[in-house]
Coordinates of C-alpha atoms and ligand atoms in Angstrom, one line a residue:
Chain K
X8 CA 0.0 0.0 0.0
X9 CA 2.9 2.2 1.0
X10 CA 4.5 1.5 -2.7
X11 CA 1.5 2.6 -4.3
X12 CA 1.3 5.5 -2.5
X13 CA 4.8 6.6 -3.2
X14 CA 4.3 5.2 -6.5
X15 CA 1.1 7.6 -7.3
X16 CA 3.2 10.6 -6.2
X17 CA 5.9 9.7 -8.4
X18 CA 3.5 9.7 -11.2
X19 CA 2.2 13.0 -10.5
X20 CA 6.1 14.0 -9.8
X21 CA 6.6 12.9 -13.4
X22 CA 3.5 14.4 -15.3
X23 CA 3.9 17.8 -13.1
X24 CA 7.5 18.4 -14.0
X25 CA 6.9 17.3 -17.4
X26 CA 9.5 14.7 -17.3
X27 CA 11.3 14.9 -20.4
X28 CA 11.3 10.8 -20.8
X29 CA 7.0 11.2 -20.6
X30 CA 7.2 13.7 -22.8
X31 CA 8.9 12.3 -25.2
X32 CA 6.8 9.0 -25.0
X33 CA 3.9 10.9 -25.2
X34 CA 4.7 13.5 -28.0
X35 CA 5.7 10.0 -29.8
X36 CA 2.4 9.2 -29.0
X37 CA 0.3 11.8 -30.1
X38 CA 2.4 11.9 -33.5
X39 CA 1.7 8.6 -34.6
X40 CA -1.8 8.3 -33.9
X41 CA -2.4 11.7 -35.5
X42 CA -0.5 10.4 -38.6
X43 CA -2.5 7.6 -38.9
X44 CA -6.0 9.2 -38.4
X45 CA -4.7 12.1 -41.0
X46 CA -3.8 9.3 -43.9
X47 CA -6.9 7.2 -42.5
X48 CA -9.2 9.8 -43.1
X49 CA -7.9 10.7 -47.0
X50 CA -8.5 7.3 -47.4
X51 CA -11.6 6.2 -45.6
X52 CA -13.4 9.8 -46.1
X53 CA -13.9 9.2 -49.6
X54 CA -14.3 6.1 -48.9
X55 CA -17.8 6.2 -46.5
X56 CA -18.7 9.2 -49.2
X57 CA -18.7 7.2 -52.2
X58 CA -20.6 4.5 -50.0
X59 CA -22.9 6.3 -49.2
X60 CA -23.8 8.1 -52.9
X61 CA -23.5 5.6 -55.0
X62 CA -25.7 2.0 -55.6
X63 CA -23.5 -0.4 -57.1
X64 CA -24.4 -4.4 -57.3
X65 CA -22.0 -5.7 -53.9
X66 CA -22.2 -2.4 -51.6
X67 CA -24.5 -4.2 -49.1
X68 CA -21.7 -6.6 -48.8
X69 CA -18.7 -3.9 -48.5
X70 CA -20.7 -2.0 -45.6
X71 CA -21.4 -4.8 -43.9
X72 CA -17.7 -5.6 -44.4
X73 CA -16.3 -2.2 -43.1
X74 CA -18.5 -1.9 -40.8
X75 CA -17.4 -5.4 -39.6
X76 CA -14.0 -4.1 -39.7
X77 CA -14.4 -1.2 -37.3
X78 CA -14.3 -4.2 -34.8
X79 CA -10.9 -5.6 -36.3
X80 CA -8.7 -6.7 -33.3
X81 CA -5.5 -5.1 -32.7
X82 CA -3.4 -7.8 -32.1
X83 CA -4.0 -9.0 -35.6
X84 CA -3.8 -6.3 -37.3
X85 CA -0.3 -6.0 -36.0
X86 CA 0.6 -9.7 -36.7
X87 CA -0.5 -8.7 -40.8
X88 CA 1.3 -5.3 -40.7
X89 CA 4.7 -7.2 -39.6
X90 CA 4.2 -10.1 -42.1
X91 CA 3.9 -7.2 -45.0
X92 CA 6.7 -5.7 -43.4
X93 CA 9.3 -8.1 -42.2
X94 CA 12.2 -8.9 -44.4
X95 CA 10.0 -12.0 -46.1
X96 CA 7.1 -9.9 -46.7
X97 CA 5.8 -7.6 -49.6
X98 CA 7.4 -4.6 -48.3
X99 CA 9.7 -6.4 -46.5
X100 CA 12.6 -4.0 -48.7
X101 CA 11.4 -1.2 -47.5
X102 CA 12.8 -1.7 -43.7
X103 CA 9.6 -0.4 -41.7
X104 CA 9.4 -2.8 -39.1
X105 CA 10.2 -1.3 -36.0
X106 CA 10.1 2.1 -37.1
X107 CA 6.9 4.7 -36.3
X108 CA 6.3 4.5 -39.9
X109 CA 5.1 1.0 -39.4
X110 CA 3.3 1.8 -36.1
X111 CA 1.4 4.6 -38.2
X112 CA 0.7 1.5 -41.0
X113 CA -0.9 -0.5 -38.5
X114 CA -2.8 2.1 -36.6
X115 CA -4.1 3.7 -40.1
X116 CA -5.3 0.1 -41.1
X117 CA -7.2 -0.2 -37.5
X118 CA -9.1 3.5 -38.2
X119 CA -9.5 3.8 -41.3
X120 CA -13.0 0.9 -41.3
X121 CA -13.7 3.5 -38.5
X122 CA -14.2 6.5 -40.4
X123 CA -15.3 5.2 -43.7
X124 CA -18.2 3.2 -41.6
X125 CA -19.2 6.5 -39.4
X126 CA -19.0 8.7 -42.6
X127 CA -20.9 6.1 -44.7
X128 CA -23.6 6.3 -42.3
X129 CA -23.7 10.0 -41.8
X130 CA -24.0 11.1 -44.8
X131 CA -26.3 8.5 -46.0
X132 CA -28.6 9.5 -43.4
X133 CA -27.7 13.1 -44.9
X134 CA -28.2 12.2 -48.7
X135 CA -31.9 10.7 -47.7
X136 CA -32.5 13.8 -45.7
X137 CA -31.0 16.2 -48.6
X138 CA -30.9 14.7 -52.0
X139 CA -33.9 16.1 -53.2
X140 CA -33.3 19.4 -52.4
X141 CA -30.2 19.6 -53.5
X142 CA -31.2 18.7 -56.6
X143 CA -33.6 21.1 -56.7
X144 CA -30.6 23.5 -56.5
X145 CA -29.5 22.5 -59.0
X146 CA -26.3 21.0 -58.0
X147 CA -24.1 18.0 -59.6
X148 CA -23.1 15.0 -57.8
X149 CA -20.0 16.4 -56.5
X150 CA -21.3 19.6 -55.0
X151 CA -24.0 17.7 -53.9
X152 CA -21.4 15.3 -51.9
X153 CA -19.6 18.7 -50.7
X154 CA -22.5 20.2 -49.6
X155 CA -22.9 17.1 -47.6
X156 CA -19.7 16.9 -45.9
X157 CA -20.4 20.6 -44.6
X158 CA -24.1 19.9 -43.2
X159 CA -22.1 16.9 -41.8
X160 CA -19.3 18.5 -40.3
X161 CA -19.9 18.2 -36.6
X162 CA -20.6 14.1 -37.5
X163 CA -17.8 13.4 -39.5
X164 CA -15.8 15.0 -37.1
X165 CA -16.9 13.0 -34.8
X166 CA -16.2 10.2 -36.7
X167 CA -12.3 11.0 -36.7
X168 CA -12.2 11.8 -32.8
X169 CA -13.4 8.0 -32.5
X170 CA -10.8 7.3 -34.8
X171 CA -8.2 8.9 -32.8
X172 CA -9.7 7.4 -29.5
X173 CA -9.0 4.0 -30.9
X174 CA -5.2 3.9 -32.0
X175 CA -3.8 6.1 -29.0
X176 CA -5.3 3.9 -27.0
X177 CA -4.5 0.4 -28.7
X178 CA -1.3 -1.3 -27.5
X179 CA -1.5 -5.1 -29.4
X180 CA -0.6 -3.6 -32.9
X181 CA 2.1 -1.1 -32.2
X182 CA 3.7 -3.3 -29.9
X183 CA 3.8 -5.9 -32.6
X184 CA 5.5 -3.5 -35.4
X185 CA 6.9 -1.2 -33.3
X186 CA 8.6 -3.5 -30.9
X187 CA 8.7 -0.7 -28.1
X188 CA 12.3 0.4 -28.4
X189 CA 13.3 3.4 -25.8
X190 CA 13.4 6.5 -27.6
X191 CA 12.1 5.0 -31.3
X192 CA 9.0 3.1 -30.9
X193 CA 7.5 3.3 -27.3
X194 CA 4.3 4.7 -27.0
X195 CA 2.4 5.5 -24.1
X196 CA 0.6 2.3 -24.3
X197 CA 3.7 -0.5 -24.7
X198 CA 5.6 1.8 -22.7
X199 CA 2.9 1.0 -19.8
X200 CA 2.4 -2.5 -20.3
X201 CA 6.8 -2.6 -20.3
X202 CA 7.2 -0.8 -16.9
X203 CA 3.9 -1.9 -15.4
X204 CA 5.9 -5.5 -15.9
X205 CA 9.4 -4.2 -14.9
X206 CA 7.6 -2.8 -11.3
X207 CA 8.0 0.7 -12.3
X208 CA 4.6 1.7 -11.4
X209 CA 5.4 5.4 -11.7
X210 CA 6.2 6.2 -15.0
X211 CA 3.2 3.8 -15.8
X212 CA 0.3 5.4 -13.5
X213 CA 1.7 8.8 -15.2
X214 CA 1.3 7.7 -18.8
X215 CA -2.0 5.8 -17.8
X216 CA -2.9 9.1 -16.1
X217 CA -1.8 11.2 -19.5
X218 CA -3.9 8.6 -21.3
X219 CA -7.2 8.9 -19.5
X220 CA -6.8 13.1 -19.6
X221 CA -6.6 12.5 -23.7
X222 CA -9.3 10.2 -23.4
X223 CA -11.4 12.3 -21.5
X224 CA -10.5 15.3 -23.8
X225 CA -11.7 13.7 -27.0
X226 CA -14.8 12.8 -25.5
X227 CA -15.4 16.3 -24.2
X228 CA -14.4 17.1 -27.2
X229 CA -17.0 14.8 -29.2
X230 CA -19.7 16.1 -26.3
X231 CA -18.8 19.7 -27.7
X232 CA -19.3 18.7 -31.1
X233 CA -22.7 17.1 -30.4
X234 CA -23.7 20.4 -28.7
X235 CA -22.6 22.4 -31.8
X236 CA -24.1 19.8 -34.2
X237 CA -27.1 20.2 -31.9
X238 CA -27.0 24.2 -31.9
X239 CA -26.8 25.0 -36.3
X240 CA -29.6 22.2 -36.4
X241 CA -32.1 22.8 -33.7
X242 CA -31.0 25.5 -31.5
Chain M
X13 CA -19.3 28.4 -46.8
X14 CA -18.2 29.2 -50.5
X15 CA -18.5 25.6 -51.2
X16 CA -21.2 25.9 -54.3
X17 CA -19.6 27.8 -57.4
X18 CA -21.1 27.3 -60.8
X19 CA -20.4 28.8 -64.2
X20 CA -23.0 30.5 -66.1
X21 CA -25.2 33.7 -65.3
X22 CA -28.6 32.3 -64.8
X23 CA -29.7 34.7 -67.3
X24 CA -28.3 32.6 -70.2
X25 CA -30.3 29.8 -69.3
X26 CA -32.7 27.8 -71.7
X27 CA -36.6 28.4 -71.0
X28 CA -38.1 25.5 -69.3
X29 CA -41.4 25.7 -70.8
X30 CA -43.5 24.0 -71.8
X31 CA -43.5 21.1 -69.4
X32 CA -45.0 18.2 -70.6
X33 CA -45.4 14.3 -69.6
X34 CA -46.7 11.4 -71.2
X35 CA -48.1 8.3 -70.2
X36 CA -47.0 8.4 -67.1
X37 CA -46.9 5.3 -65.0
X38 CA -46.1 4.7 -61.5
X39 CA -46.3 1.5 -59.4
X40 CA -45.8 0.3 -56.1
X41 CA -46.6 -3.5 -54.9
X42 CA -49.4 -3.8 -57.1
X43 CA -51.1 -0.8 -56.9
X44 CA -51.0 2.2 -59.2
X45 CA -49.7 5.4 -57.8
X46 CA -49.3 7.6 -61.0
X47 CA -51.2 7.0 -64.4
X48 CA -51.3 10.2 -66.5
X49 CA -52.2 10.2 -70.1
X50 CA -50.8 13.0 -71.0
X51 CA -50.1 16.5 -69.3
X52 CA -48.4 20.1 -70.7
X53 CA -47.5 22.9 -68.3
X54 CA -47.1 25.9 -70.7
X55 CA -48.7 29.2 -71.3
X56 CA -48.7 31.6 -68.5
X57 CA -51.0 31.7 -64.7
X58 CA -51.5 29.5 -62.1
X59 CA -52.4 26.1 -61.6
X60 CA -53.9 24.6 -58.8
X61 CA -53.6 21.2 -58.3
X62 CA -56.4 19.7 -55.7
X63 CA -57.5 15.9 -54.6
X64 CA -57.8 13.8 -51.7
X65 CA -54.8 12.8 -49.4
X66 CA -52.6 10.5 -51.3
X67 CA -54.1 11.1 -54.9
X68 CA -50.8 11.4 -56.4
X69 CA -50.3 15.2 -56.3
X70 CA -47.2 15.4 -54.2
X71 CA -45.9 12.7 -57.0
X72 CA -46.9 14.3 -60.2
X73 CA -45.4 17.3 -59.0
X74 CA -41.7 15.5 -58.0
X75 CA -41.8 13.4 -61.5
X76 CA -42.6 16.5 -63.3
X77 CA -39.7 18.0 -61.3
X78 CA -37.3 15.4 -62.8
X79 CA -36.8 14.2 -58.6
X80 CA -38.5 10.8 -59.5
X81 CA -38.0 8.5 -62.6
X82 CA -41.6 6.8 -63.3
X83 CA -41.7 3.2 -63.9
X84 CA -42.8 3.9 -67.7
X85 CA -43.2 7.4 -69.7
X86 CA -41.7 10.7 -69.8
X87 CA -41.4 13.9 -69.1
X88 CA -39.8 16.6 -70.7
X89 CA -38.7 20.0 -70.0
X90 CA -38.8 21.9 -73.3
X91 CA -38.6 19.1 -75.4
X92 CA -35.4 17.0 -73.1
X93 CA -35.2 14.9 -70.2
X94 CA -35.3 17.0 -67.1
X95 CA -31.9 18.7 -66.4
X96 CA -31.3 20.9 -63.6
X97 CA -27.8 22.0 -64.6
X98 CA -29.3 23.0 -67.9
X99 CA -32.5 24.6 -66.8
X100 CA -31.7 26.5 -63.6
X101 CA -34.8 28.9 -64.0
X102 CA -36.7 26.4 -62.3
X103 CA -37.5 26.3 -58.8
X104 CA -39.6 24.1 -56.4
X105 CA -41.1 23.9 -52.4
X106 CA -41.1 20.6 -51.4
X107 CA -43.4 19.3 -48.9
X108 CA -41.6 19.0 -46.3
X109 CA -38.7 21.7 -47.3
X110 CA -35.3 20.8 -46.4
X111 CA -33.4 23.7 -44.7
X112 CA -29.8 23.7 -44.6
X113 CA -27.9 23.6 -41.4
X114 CA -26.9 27.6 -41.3
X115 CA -28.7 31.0 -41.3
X116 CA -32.1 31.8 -42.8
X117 CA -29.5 34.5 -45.0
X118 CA -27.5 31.7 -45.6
X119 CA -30.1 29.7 -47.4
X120 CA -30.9 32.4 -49.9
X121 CA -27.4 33.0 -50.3
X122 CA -26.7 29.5 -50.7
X123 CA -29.7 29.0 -53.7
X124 CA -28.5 32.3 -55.2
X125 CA -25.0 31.1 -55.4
X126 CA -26.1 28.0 -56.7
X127 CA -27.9 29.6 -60.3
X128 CA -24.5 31.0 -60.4
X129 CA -24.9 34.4 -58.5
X130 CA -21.5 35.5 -56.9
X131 CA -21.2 36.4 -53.4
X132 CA -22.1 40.2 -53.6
X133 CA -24.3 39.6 -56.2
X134 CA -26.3 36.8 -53.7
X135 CA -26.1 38.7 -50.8
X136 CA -28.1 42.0 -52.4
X137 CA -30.5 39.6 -53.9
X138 CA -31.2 37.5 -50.5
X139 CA -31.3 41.1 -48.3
X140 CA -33.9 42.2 -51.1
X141 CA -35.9 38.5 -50.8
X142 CA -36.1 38.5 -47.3
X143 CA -36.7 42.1 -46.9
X144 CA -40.2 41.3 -49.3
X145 CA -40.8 38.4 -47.1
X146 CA -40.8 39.7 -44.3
X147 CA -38.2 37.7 -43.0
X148 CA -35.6 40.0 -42.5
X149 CA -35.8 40.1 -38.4
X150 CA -34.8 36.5 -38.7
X151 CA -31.8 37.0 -41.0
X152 CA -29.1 36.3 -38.9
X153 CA -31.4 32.6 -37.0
X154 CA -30.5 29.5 -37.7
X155 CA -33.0 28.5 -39.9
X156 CA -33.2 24.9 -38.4
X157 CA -35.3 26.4 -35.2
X158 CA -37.6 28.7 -37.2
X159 CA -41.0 27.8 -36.6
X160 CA -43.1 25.3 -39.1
X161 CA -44.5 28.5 -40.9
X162 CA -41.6 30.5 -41.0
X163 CA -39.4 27.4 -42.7
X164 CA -42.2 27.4 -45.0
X165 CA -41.5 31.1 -45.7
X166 CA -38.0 30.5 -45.7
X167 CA -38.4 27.6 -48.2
X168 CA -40.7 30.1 -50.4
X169 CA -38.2 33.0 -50.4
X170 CA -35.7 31.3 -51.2
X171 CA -37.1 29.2 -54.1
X172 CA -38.7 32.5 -55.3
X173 CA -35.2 34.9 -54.9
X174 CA -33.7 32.7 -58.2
X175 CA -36.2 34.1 -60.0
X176 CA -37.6 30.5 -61.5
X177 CA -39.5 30.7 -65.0
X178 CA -41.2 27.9 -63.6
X179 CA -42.0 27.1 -60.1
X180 CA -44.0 24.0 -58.5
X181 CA -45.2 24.9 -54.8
X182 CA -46.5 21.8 -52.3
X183 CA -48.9 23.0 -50.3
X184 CA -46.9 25.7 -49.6
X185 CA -49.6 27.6 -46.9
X186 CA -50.1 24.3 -44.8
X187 CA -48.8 25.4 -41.0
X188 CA -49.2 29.2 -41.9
X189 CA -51.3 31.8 -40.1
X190 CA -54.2 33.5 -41.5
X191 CA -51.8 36.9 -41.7
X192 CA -49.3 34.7 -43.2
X193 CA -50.9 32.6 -45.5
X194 CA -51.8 36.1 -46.9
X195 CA -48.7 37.0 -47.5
X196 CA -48.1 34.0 -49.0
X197 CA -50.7 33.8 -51.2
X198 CA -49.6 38.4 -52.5
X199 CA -46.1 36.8 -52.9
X200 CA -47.2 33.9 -55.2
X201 CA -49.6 36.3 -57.1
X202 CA -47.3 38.7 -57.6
X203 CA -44.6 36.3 -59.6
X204 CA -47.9 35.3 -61.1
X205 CA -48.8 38.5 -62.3
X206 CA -44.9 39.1 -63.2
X207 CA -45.1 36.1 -65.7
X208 CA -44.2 33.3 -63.3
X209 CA -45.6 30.1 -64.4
X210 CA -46.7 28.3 -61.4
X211 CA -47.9 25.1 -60.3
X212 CA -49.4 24.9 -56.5
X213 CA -50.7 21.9 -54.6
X214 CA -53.2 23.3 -52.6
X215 CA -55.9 21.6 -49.9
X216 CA -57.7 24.9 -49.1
X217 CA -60.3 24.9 -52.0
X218 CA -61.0 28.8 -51.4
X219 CA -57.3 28.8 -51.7
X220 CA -57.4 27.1 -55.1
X221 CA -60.4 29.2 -56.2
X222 CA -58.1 32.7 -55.1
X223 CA -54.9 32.0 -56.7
X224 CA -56.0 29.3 -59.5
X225 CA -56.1 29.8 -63.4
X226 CA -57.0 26.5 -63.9
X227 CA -58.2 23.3 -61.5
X228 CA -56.1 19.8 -62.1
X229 CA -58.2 17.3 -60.3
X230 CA -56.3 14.1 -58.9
X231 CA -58.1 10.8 -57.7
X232 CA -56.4 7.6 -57.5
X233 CA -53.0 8.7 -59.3
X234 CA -55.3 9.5 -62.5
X235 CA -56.4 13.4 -63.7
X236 CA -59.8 13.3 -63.7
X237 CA -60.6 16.8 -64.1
X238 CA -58.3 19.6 -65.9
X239 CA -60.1 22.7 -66.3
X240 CA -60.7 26.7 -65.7
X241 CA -61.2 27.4 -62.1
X242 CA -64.6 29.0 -62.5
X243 CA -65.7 25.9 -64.7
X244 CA -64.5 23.4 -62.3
X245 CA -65.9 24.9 -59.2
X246 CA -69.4 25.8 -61.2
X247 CA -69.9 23.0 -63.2
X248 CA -68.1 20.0 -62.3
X249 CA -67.7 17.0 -64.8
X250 CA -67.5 14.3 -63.4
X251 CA -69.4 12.6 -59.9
X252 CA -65.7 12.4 -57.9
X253 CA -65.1 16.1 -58.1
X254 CA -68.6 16.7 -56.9
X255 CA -68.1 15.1 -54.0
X256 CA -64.8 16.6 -53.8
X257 CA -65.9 19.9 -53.7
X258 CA -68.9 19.0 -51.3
X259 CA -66.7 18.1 -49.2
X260 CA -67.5 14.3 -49.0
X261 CA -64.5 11.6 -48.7
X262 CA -63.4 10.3 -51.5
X263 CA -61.6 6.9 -51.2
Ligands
ATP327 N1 -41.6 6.0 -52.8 C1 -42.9 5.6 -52.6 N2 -43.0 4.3 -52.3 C2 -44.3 3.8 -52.0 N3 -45.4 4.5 -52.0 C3 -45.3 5.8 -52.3 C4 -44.0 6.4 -52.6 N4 -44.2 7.7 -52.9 C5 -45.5 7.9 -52.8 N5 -46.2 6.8 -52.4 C6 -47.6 6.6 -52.3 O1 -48.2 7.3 -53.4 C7 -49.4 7.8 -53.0 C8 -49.5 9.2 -53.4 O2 -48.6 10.0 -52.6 P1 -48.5 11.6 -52.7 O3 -47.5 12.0 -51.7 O4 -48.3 11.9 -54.1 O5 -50.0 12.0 -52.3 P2 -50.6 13.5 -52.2 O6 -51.7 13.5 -53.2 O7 -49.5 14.5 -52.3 O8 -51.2 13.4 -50.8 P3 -51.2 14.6 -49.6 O9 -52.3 15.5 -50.0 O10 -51.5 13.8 -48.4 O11 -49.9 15.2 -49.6 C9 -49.5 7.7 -51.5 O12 -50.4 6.6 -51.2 C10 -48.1 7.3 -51.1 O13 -48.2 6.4 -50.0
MG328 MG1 -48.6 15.7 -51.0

């Protein structure tokens, strides 16, 4: 009991004095999943838009797949990235394993199915809701799909903070292709499950700590959005 | 908020008139939701169209409007499919109009910039709409928490600030107050009287009788009657617009 103590006051030693070892764990951190939900959202933006416009014979079956995929576990995802990546693998040339490039890979794979499902259903729900009038407008397809992404701003926002929530907080897949080396790869998560295991509670608690405040922030976040979302279309 | 930019003063665009549909032919499970022999909007005035709840009005109106493909038939705007792009002097109130998620000035702006107005150009042209409307107070609200008659408005304005040729209202007075449904009704006679061809779905027969040229009469998905107001409310042709006009339901 006395070690926890001492070991929670460490931790707040740590995040207080902005311990340049946490910081550089977490700015690691915050740079790879930001990566990965930037490049995940190029790609899974268009993705849920196109979904959602367009009727082609198999689109049941790819939203039910992405959709399906939003629930992809990490772990796997990791063990796939490395295959591709190790020295055997497709892109085994280009020497990514164990890098953050290869962390982003893994975490872009896990968020992308996110966005492209949340967007797909946004702005589906949108398109019933607008298409008509839109029309009426006189507007193509693609300023029709722009106008969309605007009335669905607050949503699809949304959509990428849920993202984000995900890979910061995921450990299986980056530990896999990252490999958690000091001062290359370790993130706040492997770098808690490593010193959680090595008895360093302290510099774990004060990651863990960093992670809930980020995970509390991009729900308030989301919570702020709803309101907004709320405000331009009720209030 | 500058997301809609589109080449070509709405000035150069092709007339849309006449209007016309044949053979018409909707369907759903089994039962027949559109069947129209044949039907040209052209000429100048006001049509009203009237009939019992579900008749097909609110249908006609959208097929006519290019919004829904029928199962057989067509209709053409001036001799070609329906093409918004190409005829943007055409303008419509849906139903239930559909609001977009910013100001009531935004909205104007937004159908302005959308027949190609630019931004100085739209925002004159909305003050000026809204100003007749008498909507002005409400400028700067968020037009998703207007009231159900003052979306309509809204919805009216702004279909009305493009400055359609043609333009198909759906029941466009249904929520309004008596003051308002006046206003209303000087706004749609006035782009009547300004050569505005317009057609207007319309439940309130004194309505239809006050702002009608001529009575379309819809039972079942089928015209039954298509005639001059005074003829249609004097001398009826046929024993379903009789009871129509007496008031009795029609099924
Ligand atoms: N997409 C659709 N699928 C199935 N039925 C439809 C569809 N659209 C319209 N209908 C049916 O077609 C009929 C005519 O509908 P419509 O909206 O044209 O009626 P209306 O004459 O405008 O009635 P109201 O006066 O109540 O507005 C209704 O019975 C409606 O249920
Ligand atoms: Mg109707």
């Amino acid at each position: 009991m006395q070690d926890f103590a001492a070991s929670f006051f460490e931790a707040f030693r740590l995040v207080l004095g902005l311990d340049p070892g946490l910081i550089e764990i977490v700015l690691l951190s915050l740079k790879v999943s930001m990566t990965a939900v930037f490049i995940a959202t190029i790609i899974g933006l268009p993705l849920g838009a196109f979904l959602a416009v367009t009727r082609f014979p198999g689109r049941g079956i790819v939203i039910v797949t992405v959709t399906a995929l939003m629930g992809l576990p990490p772990v796997v995802v990791g063990l796939v990235v490395y295959m591709l990546l190790s020295n055997a693998g497709a892109l085994g040339p280009l020497q990514l394993l164990y890098t953050p490039t290869a962390m982003i890979i893994a975490q872009t794979v896990l968020v992308v199915p996110i966005i492209a499902a949340l967007a797909r259903q946004t702005l589906e729900d949108l398109n019933g809701e607008y298409r008509d009038q839109l029309m009426l407008f006189g507007l193509g397809s693609l300023a029709r799909l722009r106008t969309l992404l605007w009335e669905g701003r607050y949503s699809l926002m949304t959509a990428l903070l849920a993202g984000f929530g995900r890979a910061v907080a995921e450990v299986g897949a980056v530990i896999i292709v990252g490999g958690n080396i000091n001062h290359v790869t370790r993130v706040m998560t492997t770098a808690i499950a490593l010193e959680t295991s090595k008895g360093n509670l302290a510099l774990a608690l004060g990651l863990g700590l960093i992670l809930v405040i980020i995970a509390f922030a991009v729900n308030a976040l989301v919570f702020l959005l709803r309101a907004a979302a709320e405000r331009s279309a009720y209030a | 908020m500058h997301e809609v930019v589109r080449s070509g003063p709405q000035a150069a665009a092709k007339p849309i008139l006449p209007v016309s549909a044949e053979r018409l032919f909707v369907r759903r499970k089994g039962r027949v939701l559109l069947d129209i022999e044949a039907l040209t909007i052209g000429g100048r005035g006001t049509t009203v169209l009237v009939g019992p709840n579900g008749a097909g009005k609110s249908l006609l109106l959208n097929v006519l409007a290019g919004l829904r493909a029928p199962d057989s038939g067509r209709v053409l705007w001036n001799g070609e499919p329906p093409n918004r792009q190409r005829y943007c002097r055409f303008g419509m109130v849906l139903q239930r109009p559909v609001l977009l998620r910013r100001s009531v000035r935004a909205n104007v702006e937004f159908a302005l910039r959308a027949v190609g107005s630019s931004a100085e150009q739209a925002r004159a042209q909305a003050h000026r709409a809204l100003e007749a409307a008498g909507l002005l107070a409400l400028a700067n609200a968020s037009a998703r928490v207007l009231s159900g008659g003052e979306m309509q408005r809204l919805a009216l304005t702004r279909a009305l600030a493009a400055g359609p040729d043609l333009l198909f209202l759906d029941e466009p007075t249904s929520s309004l107050d008596p003051a308002s449904m006046q206003t209303i009704e000087a706004m749609v006679r006035n782009a009547s009287e300004d050569g505005m061809r317009i057609v207007l779905i319309a439940h309130d027969l004194a309505q239809a009788r006050r702002l009608g040229d001529e009575i379309i009469f819809m039972h079942r998905g089928k015209i039954v009657e298509h005639a001059p107001t005074d003829r249609f409310f004097g001398a009826p042709a046929t024993p379903e617009a009789q009871a129509f006009i007496a008031g009795k339901i029609l099924i």
